[in-house]
Amino acid sequence: MKKIFIMILLVLGIGSLVGFAQNTVNNKLKIGDTMPDLPIAQTYNYKGPEKALSQFRGKILILDFWATWCGPCIAAFPKMEALRKKYNGQIQILPVTSDPLTKVAPLLQAIKNDKGIDLFSVVADTAIRNLFNFRAIPHFVIINKEGVYIADAQEEEINDKNIDQLLLGQSSMFNNKSTVIKRFDPAPTFFNLFVPVTINGEKQKENIPVENLYSSSILTRKIDGLVLPYIWSEGHILILNTGISNIFNSLFGLVLTGGKPKSGHFYFFYDNRVIWDVNNSDLLKYSNDYIDDLIKDKDPNWRKTMDAHRFCYEMKITDTSDRVKLAKQAINDLNNKFKSLLNLSAYAEKRKVKCLVLRRTSEADRIAANNGMQTSLDKIKPTFYGSQMSGQTFYKFMMKLTIDLQNLKTPIVDETGFAGDKLIDINLDAKMTNWKSVNAALVKYDLTFEEAERVIDMVIISDKKSPFFFSTQQ
């Protein structure tokens, strides 16, 4: 399961657990509306007639909205293709993307070379996309045989059991939650604070004035519809619908790196920097590894389990603009709260662990940027099947490697000695989620990954110790 943080993705402009797509047309279809007969402007590798959506009348039509930068969208392709073939003639799964043919064609060809799956898609689309009210992808829209929009669905809901029910005319098994997007203004606080008052004999709630607020914090279970996971501003932390591992990892990462720009905070965004050390094995259900195993086992209830183990947290302190101090106070506060709720707390310590160490194989510098000029954006090949970076910093290269290889159980450690602000040119023709494939592509740059033990900072989540607390003077 991808667990990429949105704030990192905004820096790099690449794939995510959940992508966010633009939607600017106000006249959206509602469930129960009939689909207009839109023309299909352009497709890649589609073997049928390229006319209009009406050509699919008489079949269940499942629109699969995706993008070339969306990892989970791409990961779902083999499953969708298998379902399309199984129900051939009864349903049509139609991938739809706004990305141009120049991006789609090389990616789908790379998938064919890698997995042997011959895929097709509507490309360069805006008209179909703008009919529907959603922001996150992958997203699925279901149209019945008569051309009526009957449901929205998430990827795990597109399965044999539900398709069989669709063919019987049923659609109540879809929760349609993905159509609900809650917008909010997180400043100055997301969770409003109030005091109960009685006015003229009537009980009411009166908001506490912002100017009277010195400090506050709150921890809740998951709240449906909130899609932005992290917001940091002066004296304010807001973390939404996030697992315990990621909550503590992001906070400890900030503390351990001193909150300095380009200090390697991104190394702590993933589970391979977290150790769950618990006596009560039931607590492991709160770990991301547990959810990953459910997904691998194709457990149909994995998302419900994940949702039941996610939290929202907010802390507001008006007397500090120091991000590290704020993170320490949030860790103290969360250790108190999670100790009371689950008998869990977190601390950081150095541990000897197996790592993936990037090092040089010679003194030659084969990645230095040719023109010594920094470009404005990464030039990145289609997601996960290669990476081209021109005039970008080595720091950003390490960040991208860490994101691409985030599902490794071993942390990544840089021992090349290259400065983070060093400008580089590098072109890797590799499957970026496979470290051995990346390693083969690194050879020409006299770089290599090696598996080796190192003593590094790790975040420990445990039920065995009294809660750890930073000194308020630190």
Phi, psi and omega in degrees: 000128179286139182227047184279136183274139185299323184295327176289322182295326178294331177289316187267333183072036182234193193299168185208167171302312176228123178272163179237123184251151180278149180209104191250355182272133185277332184275083182268150173288148173249155178302130185106344177283153176272136178294133172290156182274079182279144173287148174267110191289313186208141178226163172242124170065020179276128188274343182272183178290137180262089184239280185205169180297335182295341180295346181263003177302141184098350175238157166288124179254122177247112178274124182251099181276128187212177176211157183292340181264002185260103183303310180298328175300313182291321180297334182277349184303312181301319178297314182295322179293322178296319178293320180300318180289322181296319184255031183304129181093342180253325177230160172229116173266118186243104175294138182225128177222151175274352180293147182286164180302327182296334176269321185289315186302309181294328179292310182293329175292321178296321177295321177298317179294324185278317188243353180073022181255124181266099188260159175226167179195150162287136183234164177052037184269140167230328187295312182293314181304320187282001175281341193239150184259087175209160178239330187263141174235153004293147179219139183238135177241134184248126180245130182281183186296335180270002179087020181261134177287112188246345182192156164253151182214155170264165189304318183290344178278345177274093184214172184303313184300314182288327177293320176302319178292322176300318181293340176268003177091012181262148175216003184291348182284351179267133185276345177057019181296331186293348178278350184262114176239119180266127178257145183208158174255111187283353182254141357278338174219149179275311177274111182293139178256139183214166173237143177285133179225162175240122181238119181053041177080000182252128179285130181221172175244128182244122181297141175285127179302141182301322183293343178269354184277121174260308177207150176202155173206153180208144177235128179229167169287176181304141176244118184300143171093351180271126190247342179269121189277327188223133171225124177240130172214182186300117179068020189215126172238131175227118181237123188242132171049057188230148179284162183300317180304311185289327177298306182291322182300315182295321182289313179294324178301320178295318181293313186291334178262004177074008179068015183277147177301140177056041182261001180093021178304328184298336179300336185262014182272357189230163190293341182287000171255010182241136174241124174268115183239086188231146172279323182273103185296338178298334180292340179295344176296343177274355181274151178292330178300322180298316179294320178302319180294322177298320179295315179299324180278003179058038176291120184294345182258017186297322182292321178297319178296316179299314181298325181289347184241026176246158187222158168246140180219140175221137171228135177230122177230124188274349187257016180216141170246005181278111184296323181292315178299318179297317179296320178298316180294325177294320177298314177303314183295315181292325176298321175297312185293313182288333175295318179290322186280315189230002187062034179244147169209169185229150175210167179243141174204160178281131178227147172276116183225158175289130183232165170254108189259123175269124180220168178270147178257358175203175177277350181293140177258100185256009180244359182300137179297134185295319184261358179066015183252138178272127178275164186284330183223154170295142169259105188241129176294170179310141192309132172073355179243034176139156179215124177241120179235125183236122178065031178249165184280153176297327177302315181291327176297315179295324178297317181293319177301318181295321178292312182298325185256027187295337183275001174293145175281347183257131176296153176264134180233133179263118175235029180282333185084359178289140176290146182298329182269008177296130178276135186228158166239125181210140182225106182256119174262089189203161169279107194289346177269001181243111188294331178289324175293317176298319181299319179297325180284337181282344186305316184292347177258012182054043175234151178206150169266137174229140174278124182202156178276140177219153174266113184223166176290130176231152175261124182252125175250123194214155170247015188261344186238161169294150183304141175275140177225133170288146172295138178293348178269352183284000000 
